[in-house]
C-alpha positions as protocol buffer text, in pm:
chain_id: "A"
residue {
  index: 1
  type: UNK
  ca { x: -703 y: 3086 z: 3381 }
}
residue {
  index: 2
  type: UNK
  ca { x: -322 y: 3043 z: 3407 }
}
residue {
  index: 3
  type: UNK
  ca { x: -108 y: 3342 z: 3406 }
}
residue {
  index: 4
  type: UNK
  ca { x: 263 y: 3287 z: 3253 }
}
residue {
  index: 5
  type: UNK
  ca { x: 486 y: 3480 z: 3468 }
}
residue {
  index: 6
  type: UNK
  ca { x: 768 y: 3356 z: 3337 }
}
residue {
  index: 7
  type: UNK
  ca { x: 755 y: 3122 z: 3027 }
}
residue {
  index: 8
  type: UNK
  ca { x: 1136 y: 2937 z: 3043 }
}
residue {
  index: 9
  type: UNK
  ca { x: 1364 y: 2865 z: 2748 }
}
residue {
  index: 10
  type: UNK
  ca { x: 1039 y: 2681 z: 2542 }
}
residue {
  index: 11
  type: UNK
  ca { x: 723 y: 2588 z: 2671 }
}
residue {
  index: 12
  type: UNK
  ca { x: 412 y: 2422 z: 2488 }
}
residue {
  index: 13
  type: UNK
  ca { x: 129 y: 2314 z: 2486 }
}
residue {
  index: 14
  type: UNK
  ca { x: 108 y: 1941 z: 2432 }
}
residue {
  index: 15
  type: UNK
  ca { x: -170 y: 1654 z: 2438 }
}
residue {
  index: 16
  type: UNK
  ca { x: -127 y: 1354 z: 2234 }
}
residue {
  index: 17
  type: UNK
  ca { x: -101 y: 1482 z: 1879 }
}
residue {
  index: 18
  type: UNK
  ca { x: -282 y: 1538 z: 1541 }
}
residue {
  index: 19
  type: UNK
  ca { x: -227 y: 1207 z: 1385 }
}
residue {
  index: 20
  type: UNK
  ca { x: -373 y: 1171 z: 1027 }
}
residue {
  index: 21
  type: UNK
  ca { x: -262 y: 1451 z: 869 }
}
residue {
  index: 22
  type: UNK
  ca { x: 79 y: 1391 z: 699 }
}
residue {
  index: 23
  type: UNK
  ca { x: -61 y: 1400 z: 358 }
}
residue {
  index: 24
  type: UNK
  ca { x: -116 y: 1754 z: 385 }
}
residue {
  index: 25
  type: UNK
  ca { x: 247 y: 1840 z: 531 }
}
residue {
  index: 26
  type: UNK
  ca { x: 124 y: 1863 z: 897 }
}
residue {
  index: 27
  type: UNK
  ca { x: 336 y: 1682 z: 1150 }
}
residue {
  index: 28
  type: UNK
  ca { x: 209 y: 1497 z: 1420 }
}
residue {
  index: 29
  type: UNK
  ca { x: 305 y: 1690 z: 1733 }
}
residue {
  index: 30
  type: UNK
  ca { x: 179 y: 1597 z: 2112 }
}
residue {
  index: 31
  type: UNK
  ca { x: 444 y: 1527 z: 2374 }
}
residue {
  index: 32
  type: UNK
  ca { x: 777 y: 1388 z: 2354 }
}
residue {
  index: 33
  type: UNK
  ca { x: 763 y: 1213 z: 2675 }
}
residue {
  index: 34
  type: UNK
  ca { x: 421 y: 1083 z: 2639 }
}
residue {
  index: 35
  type: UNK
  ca { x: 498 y: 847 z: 2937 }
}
residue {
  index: 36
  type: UNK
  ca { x: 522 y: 1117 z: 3173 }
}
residue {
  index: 37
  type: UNK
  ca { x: 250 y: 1354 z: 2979 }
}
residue {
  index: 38
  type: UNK
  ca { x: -7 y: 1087 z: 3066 }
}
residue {
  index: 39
  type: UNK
  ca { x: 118 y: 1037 z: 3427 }
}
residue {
  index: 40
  type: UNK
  ca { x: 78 y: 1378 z: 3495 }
}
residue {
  index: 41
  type: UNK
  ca { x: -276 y: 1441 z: 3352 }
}
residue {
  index: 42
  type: UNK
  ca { x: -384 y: 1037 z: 3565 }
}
residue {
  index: 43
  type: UNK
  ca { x: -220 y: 1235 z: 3881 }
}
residue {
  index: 44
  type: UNK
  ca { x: -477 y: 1518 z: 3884 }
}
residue {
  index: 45
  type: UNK
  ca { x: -790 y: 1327 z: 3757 }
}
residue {
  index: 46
  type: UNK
  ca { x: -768 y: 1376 z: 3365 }
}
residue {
  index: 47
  type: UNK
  ca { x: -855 y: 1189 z: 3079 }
}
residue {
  index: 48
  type: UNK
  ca { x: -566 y: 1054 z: 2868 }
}
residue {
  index: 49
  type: UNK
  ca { x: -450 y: 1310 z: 2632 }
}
residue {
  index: 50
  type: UNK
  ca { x: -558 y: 1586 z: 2797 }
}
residue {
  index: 51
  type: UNK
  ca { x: -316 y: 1946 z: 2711 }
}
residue {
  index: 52
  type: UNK
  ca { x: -61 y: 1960 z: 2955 }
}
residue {
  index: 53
  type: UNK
  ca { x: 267 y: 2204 z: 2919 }
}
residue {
  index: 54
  type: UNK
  ca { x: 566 y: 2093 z: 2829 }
}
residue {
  index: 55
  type: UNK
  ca { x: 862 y: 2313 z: 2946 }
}
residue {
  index: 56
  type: UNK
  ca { x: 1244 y: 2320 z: 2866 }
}
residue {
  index: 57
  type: UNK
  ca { x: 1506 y: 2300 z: 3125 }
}
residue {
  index: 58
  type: UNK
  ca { x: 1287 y: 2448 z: 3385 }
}
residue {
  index: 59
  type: UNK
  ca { x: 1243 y: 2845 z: 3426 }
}
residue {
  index: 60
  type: UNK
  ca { x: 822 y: 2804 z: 3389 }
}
residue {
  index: 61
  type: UNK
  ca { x: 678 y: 3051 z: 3686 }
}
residue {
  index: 62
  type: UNK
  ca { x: 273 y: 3053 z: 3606 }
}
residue {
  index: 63
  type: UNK
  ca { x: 1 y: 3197 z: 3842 }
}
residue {
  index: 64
  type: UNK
  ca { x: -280 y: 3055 z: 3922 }
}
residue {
  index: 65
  type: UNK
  ca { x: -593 y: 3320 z: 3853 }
}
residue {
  index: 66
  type: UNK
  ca { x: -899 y: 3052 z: 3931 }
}
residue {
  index: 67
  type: UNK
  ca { x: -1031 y: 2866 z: 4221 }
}
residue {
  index: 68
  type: UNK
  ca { x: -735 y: 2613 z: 4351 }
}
residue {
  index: 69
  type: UNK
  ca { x: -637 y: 2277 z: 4206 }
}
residue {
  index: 70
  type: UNK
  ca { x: -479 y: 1999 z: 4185 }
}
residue {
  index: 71
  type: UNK
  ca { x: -124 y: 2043 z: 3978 }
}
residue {
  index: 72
  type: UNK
  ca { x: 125 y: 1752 z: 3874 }
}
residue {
  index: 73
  type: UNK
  ca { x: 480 y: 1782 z: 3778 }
}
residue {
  index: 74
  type: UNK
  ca { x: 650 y: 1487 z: 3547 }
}
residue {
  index: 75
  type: UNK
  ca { x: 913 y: 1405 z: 3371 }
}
residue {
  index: 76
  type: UNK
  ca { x: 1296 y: 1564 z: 3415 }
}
residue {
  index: 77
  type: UNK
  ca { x: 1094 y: 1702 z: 3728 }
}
residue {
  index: 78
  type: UNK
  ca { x: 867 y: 1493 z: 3953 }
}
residue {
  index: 79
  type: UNK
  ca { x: 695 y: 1344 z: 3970 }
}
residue {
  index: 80
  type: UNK
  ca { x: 493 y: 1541 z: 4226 }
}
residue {
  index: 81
  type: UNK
  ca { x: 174 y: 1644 z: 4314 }
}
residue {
  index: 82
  type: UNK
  ca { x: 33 y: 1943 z: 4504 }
}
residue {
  index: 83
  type: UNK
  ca { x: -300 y: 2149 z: 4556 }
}
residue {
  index: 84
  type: UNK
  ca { x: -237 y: 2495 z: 4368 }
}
residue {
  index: 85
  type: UNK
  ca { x: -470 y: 2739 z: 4577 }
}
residue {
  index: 86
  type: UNK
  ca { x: -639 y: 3031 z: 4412 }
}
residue {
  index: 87
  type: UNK
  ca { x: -365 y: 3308 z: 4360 }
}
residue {
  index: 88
  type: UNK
  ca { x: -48 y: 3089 z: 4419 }
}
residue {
  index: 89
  type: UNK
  ca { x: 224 y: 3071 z: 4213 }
}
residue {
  index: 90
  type: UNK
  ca { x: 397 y: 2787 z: 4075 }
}
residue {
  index: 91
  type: UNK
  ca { x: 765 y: 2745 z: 3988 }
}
residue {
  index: 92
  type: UNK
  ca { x: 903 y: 2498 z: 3811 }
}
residue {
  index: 93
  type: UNK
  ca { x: 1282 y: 2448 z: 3921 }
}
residue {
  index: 94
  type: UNK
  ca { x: 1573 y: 2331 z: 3641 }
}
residue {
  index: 95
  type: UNK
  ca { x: 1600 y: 1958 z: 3702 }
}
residue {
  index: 96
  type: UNK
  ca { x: 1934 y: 1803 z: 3768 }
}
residue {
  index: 97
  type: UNK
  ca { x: 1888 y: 1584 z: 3488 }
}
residue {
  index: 98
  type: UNK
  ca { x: 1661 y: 1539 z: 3189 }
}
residue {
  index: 99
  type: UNK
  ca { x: 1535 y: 1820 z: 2976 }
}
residue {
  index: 100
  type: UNK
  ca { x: 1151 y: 1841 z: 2975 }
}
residue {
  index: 101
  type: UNK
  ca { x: 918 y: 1878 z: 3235 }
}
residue {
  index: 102
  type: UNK
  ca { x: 533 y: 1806 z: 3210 }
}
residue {
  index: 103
  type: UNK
  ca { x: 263 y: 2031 z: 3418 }
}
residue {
  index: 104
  type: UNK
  ca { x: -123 y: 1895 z: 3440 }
}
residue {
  index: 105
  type: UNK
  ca { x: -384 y: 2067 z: 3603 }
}
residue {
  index: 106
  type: UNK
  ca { x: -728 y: 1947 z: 3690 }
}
residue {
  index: 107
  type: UNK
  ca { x: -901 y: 2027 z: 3327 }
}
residue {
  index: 108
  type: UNK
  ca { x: -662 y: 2038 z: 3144 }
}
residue {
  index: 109
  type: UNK
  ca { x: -560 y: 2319 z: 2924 }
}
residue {
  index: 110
  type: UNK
  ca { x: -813 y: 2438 z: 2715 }
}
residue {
  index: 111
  type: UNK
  ca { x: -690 y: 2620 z: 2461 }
}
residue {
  index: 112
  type: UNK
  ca { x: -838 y: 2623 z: 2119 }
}
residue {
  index: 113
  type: UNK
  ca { x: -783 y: 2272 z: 1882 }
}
residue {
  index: 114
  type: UNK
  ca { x: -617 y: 2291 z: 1556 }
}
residue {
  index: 115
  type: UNK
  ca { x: -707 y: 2000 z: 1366 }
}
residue {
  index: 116
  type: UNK
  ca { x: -805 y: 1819 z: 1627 }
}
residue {
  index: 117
  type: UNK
  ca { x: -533 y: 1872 z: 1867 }
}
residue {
  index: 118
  type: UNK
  ca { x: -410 y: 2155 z: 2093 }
}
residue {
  index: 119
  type: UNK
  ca { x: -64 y: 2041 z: 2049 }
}
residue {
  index: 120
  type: UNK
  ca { x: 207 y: 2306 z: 1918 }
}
residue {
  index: 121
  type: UNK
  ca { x: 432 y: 2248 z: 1620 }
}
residue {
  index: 122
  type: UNK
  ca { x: 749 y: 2375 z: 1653 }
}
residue {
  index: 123
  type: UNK
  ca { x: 824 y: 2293 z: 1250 }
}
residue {
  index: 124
  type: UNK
  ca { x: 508 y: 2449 z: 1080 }
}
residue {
  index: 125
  type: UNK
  ca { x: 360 y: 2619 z: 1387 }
}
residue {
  index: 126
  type: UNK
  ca { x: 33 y: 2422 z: 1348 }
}
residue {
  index: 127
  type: UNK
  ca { x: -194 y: 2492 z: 1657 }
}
residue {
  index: 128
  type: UNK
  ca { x: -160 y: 2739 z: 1941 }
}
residue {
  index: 129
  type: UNK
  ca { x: 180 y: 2941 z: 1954 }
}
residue {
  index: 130
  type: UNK
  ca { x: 479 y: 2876 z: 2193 }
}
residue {
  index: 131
  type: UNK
  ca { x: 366 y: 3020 z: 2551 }
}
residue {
  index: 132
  type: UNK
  ca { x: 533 y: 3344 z: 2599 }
}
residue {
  index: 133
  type: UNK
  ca { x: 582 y: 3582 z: 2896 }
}
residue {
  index: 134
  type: UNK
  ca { x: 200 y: 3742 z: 3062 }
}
residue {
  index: 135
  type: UNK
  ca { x: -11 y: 3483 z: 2846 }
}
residue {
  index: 136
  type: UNK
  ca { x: -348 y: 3383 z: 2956 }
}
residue {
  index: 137
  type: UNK
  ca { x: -429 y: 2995 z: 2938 }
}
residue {
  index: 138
  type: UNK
  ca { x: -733 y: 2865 z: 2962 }
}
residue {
  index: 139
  type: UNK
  ca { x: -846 y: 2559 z: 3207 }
}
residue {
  index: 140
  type: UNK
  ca { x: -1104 y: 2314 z: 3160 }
}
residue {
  index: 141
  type: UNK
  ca { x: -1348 y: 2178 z: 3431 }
}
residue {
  index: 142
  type: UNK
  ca { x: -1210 y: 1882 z: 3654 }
}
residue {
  index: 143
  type: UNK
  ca { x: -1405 y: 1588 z: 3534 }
}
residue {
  index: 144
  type: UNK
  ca { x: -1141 y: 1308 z: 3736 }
}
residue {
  index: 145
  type: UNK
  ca { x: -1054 y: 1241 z: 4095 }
}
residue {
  index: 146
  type: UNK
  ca { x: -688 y: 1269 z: 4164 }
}
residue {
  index: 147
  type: UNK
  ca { x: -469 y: 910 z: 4165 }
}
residue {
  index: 148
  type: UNK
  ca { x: -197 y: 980 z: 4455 }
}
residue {
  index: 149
  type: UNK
  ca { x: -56 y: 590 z: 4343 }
}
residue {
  index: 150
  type: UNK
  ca { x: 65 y: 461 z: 3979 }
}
residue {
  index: 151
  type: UNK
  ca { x: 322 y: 193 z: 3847 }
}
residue {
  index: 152
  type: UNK
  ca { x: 711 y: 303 z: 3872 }
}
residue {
  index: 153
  type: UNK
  ca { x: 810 y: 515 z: 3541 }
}
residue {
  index: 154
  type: UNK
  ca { x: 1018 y: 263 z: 3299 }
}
residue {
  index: 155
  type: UNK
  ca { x: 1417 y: 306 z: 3419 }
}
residue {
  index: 156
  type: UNK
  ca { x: 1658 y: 425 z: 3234 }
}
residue {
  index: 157
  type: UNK
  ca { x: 1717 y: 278 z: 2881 }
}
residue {
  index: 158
  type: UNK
  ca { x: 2071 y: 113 z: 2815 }
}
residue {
  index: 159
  type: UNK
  ca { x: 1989 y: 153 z: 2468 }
}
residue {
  index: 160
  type: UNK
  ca { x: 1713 y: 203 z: 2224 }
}
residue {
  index: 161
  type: UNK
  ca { x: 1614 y: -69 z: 2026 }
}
residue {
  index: 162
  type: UNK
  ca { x: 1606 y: -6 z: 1589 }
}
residue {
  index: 163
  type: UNK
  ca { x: 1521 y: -220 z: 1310 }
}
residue {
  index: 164
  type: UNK
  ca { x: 1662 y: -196 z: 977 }
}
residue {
  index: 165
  type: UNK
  ca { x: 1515 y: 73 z: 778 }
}
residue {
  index: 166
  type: UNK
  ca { x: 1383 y: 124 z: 402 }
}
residue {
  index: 167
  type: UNK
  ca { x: 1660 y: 259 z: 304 }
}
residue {
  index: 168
  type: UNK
  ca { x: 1908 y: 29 z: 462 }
}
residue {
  index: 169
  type: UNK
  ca { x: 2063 y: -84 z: 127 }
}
residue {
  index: 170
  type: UNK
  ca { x: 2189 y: 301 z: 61 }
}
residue {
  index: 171
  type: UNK
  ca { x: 2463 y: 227 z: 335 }
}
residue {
  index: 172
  type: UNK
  ca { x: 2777 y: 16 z: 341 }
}
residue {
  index: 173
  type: UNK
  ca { x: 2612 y: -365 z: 462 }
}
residue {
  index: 174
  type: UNK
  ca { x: 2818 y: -288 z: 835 }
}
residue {
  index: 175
  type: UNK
  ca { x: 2661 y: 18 z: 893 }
}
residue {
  index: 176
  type: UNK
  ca { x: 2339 y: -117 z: 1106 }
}
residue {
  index: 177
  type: UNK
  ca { x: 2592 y: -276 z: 1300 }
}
residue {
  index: 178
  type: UNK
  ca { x: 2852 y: -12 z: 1320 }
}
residue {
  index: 179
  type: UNK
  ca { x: 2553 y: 256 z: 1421 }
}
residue {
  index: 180
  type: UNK
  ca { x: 2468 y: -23 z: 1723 }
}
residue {
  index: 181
  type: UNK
  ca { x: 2858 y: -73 z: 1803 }
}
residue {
  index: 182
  type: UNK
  ca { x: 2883 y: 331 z: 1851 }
}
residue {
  index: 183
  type: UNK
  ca { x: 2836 y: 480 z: 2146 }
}
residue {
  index: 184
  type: UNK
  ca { x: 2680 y: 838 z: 2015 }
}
residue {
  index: 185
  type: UNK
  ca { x: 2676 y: 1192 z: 2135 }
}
residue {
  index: 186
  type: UNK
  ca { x: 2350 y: 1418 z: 2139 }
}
residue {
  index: 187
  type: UNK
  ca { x: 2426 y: 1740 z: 1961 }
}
residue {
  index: 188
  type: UNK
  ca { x: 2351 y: 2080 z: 2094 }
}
residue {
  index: 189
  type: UNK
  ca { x: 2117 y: 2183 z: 1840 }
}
residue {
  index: 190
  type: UNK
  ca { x: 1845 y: 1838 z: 1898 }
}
residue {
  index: 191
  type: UNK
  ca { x: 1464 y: 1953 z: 1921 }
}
residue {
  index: 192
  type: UNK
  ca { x: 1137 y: 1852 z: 1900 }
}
residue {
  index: 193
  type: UNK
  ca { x: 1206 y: 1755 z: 1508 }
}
residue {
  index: 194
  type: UNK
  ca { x: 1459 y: 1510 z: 1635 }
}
residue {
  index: 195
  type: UNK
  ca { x: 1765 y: 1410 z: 1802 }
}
residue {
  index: 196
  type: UNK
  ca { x: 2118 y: 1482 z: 1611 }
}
residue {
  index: 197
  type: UNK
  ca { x: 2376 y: 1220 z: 1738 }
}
residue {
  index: 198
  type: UNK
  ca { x: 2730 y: 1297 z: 1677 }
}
residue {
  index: 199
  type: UNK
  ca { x: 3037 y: 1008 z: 1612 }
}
residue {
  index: 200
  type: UNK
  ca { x: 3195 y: 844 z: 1328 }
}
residue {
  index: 201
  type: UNK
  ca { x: 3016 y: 928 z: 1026 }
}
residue {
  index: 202
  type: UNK
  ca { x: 2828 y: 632 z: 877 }
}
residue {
  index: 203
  type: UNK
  ca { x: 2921 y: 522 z: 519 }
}
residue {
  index: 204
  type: UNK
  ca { x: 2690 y: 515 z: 205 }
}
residue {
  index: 205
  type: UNK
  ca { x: 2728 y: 270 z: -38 }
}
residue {
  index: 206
  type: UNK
  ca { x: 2504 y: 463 z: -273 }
}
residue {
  index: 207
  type: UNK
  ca { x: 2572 y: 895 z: -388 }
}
residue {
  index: 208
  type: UNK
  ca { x: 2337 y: 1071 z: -536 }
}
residue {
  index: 209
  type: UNK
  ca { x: 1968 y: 1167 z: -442 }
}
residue {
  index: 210
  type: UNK
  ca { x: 1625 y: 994 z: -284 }
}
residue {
  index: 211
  type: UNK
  ca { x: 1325 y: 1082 z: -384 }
}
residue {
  index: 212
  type: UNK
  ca { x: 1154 y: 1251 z: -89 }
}
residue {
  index: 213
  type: UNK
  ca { x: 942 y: 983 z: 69 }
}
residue {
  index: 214
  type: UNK
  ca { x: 731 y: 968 z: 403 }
}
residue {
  index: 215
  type: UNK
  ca { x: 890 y: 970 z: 734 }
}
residue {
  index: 216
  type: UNK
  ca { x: 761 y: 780 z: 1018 }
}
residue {
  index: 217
  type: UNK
  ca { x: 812 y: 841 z: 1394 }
}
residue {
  index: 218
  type: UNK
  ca { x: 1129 y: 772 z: 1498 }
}
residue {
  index: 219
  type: UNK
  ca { x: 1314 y: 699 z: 1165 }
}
residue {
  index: 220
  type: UNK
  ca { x: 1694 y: 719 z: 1173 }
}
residue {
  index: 221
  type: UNK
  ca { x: 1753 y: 913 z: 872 }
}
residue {
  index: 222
  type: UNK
  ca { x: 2135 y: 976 z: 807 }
}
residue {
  index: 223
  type: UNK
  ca { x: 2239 y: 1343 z: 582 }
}
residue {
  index: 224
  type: UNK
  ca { x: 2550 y: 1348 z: 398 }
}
residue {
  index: 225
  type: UNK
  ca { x: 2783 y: 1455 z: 701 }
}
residue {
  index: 226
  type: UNK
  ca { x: 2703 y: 1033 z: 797 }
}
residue {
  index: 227
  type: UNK
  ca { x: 2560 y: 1185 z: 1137 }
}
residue {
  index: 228
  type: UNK
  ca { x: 2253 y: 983 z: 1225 }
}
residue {
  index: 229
  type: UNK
  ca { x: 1910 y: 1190 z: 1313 }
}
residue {
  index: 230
  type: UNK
  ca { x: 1624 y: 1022 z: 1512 }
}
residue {
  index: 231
  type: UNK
  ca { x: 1310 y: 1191 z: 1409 }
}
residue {
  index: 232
  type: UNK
  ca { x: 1107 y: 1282 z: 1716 }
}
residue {
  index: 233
  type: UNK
  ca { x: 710 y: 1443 z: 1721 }
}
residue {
  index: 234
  type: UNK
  ca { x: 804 y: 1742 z: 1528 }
}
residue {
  index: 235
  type: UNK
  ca { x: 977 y: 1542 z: 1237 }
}
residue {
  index: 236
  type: UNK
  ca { x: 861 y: 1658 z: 890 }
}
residue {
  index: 237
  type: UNK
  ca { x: 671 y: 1441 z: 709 }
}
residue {
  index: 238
  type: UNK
  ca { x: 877 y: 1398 z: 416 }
}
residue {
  index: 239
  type: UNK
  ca { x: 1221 y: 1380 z: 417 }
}
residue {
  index: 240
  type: UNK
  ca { x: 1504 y: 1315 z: 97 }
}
residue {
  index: 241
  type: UNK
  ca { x: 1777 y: 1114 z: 335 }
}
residue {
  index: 242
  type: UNK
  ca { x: 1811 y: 767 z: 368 }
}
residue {
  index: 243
  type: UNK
  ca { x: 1655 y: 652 z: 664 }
}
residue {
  index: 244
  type: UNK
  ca { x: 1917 y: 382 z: 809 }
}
residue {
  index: 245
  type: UNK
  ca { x: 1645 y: 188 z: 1088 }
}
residue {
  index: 246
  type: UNK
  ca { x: 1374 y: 257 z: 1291 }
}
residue {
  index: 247
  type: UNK
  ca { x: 1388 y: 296 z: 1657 }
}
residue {
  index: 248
  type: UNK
  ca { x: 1101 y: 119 z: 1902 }
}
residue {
  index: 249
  type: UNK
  ca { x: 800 y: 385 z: 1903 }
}
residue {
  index: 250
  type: UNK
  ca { x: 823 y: 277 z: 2357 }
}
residue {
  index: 251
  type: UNK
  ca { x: 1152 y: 383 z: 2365 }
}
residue {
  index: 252
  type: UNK
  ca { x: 1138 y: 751 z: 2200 }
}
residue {
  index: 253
  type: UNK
  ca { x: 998 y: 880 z: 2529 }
}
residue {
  index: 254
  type: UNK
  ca { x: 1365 y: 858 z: 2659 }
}
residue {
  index: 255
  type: UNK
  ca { x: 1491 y: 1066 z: 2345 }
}
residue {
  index: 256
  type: UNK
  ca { x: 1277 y: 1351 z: 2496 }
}
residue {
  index: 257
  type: UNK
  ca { x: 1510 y: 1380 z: 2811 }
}
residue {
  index: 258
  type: UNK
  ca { x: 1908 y: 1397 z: 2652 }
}
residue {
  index: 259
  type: UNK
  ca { x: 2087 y: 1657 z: 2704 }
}
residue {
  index: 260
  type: UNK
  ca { x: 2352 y: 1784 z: 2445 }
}
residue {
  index: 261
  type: UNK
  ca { x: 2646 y: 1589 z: 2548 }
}
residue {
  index: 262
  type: UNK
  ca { x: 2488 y: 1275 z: 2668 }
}
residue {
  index: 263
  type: UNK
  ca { x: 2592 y: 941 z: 2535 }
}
residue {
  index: 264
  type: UNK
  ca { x: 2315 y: 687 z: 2382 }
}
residue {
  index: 265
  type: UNK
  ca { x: 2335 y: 377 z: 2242 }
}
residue {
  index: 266
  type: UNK
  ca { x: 2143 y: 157 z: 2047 }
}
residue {
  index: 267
  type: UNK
  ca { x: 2055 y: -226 z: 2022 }
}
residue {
  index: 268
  type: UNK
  ca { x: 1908 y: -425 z: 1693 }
}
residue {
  index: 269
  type: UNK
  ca { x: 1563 y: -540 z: 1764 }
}
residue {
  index: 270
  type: UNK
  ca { x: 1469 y: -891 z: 1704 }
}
residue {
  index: 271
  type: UNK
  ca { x: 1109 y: -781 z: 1589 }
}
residue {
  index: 272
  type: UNK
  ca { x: 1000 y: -516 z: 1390 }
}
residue {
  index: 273
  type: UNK
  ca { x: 852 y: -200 z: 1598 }
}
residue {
  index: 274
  type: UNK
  ca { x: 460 y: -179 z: 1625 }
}
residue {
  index: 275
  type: UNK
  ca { x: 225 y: 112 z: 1746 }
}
């Protein structure tokens, strides 16, 4: 068992999502950064897509109530590994930059699946709730021997790369271009659903309303304010918006660590996105 001592501004349980069940209104969930999810759960000796916790801007204090483990930290923190001994605590700091930070232990969390996943919700609350102060979580046996080496995590992304959307045609025929010539500001209130970028509102060429359709990972859909949204794990899956393009399913891992007030761009892609 881990005991929550302190649970932070939002932490989660994540592993790599409930894919398949949009028809029924249940979004996809798992972690934002998958990147640095799976990193952390190779670290310690898990299988990919293994629970892991995924914590906000740091604040996560969590004590150890089993025999001792191995314990990575990824993401805005990390990475790092360490052996977590029987009774220790663990504290994980507010990173200097980046938002989210991932914690695997040997076994993963073992909390109860929902549909096939233990990954949280934060839109419908499908699977188990947000991690709260004196919580008990579950651990699963080790089945993996630590890896102390892996391959560099990707740097920093100039810009993400989008292809034109479905709904392209609802906007003025510069506005692809204009959203790729901007260089946008994350808004204070971007989640899990997605992230809101703020700038000069992009113009329709069509009024009046869509049918709501499905929404796929990472679709740019743009409200009537002409602020562009990039839909993120969360993301509901219908939506009534336009969706403008569609950004690169490899690069939404770097969505996951803006910070409200950080710049991002993004770049026209000269295929369209797979995976």
């Amino acid at each position: 068992m881990l005991e929550v001592l302190t649970a932070g501004v939002l932490t989660t349980v994540q592993d790599h999502g409930r894919v398949g069940w949009a028809h029924l209104g249940v979004p996809r969930a798992g972690a934002l950064d998958r990147p640095a999810a799976d990193l952390a759960n190779r670290l310690v000796g898990n299988p990919p897509g293994a629970a892991v916790l995924e914590t906000v801007l740091g604040g996560l204090v969590l004590r150890n109530r089993g025999p001792g483990r191995w314990a990575a930290l990824t993401g805005a923190s990390g990475p790092e590994v360490r052996w977590w001994p029987s009774g220790g605590e663990l504290r994980v700091a507010a990173p200097a930059t980046g938002v989210r930070t991932y914690l695997a232990v040997a076994g993963g969390v073992a909390v109860e699946p929902v549909l096939g996943s233990r990954s949280t919700d934060t839109l419908a609350w499908v699977g188990p709730s947000r991690v709260v102060d004196g919580a008990l979580l579950p651990l699963g046996a080790p089945v993996g021997e630590p890896s102390p080496l892996d391959v560099p995590r990707t740097p920093r992304l100039e810009a993400l790369r989008i292809v034109a959307g479905p709904r392209a045609d609802w906007f003025a025929p510069d506005a692809l271009d204009r959203l790729c010539a901007t260089t946008w500001t994350v808004q204070a209130d971007s989640d899990r659903v997605g992230l809101r970028l703020a700038g000069p509102p992009l113009e329709r060429a069509r009024s009046g309303e869509l049918p709501s359709e499905g929404m796929v990972l990472g679709a740019v859909q743009v409200p009537p304010d002409g602020q562009p949204v990039v839909f993120l794990a969360d993301h509901p899956p219908t939506g009534g918006y336009p969706v403008l393009g569609v950004v690169h399913p490899a690069d939404l891992w770097w969505c996951a660590q803006r910070r409200p007030g950080d710049a991002v761009r993004l770049r026209r892609a000269p295929v369209a996105p797979r995976g």
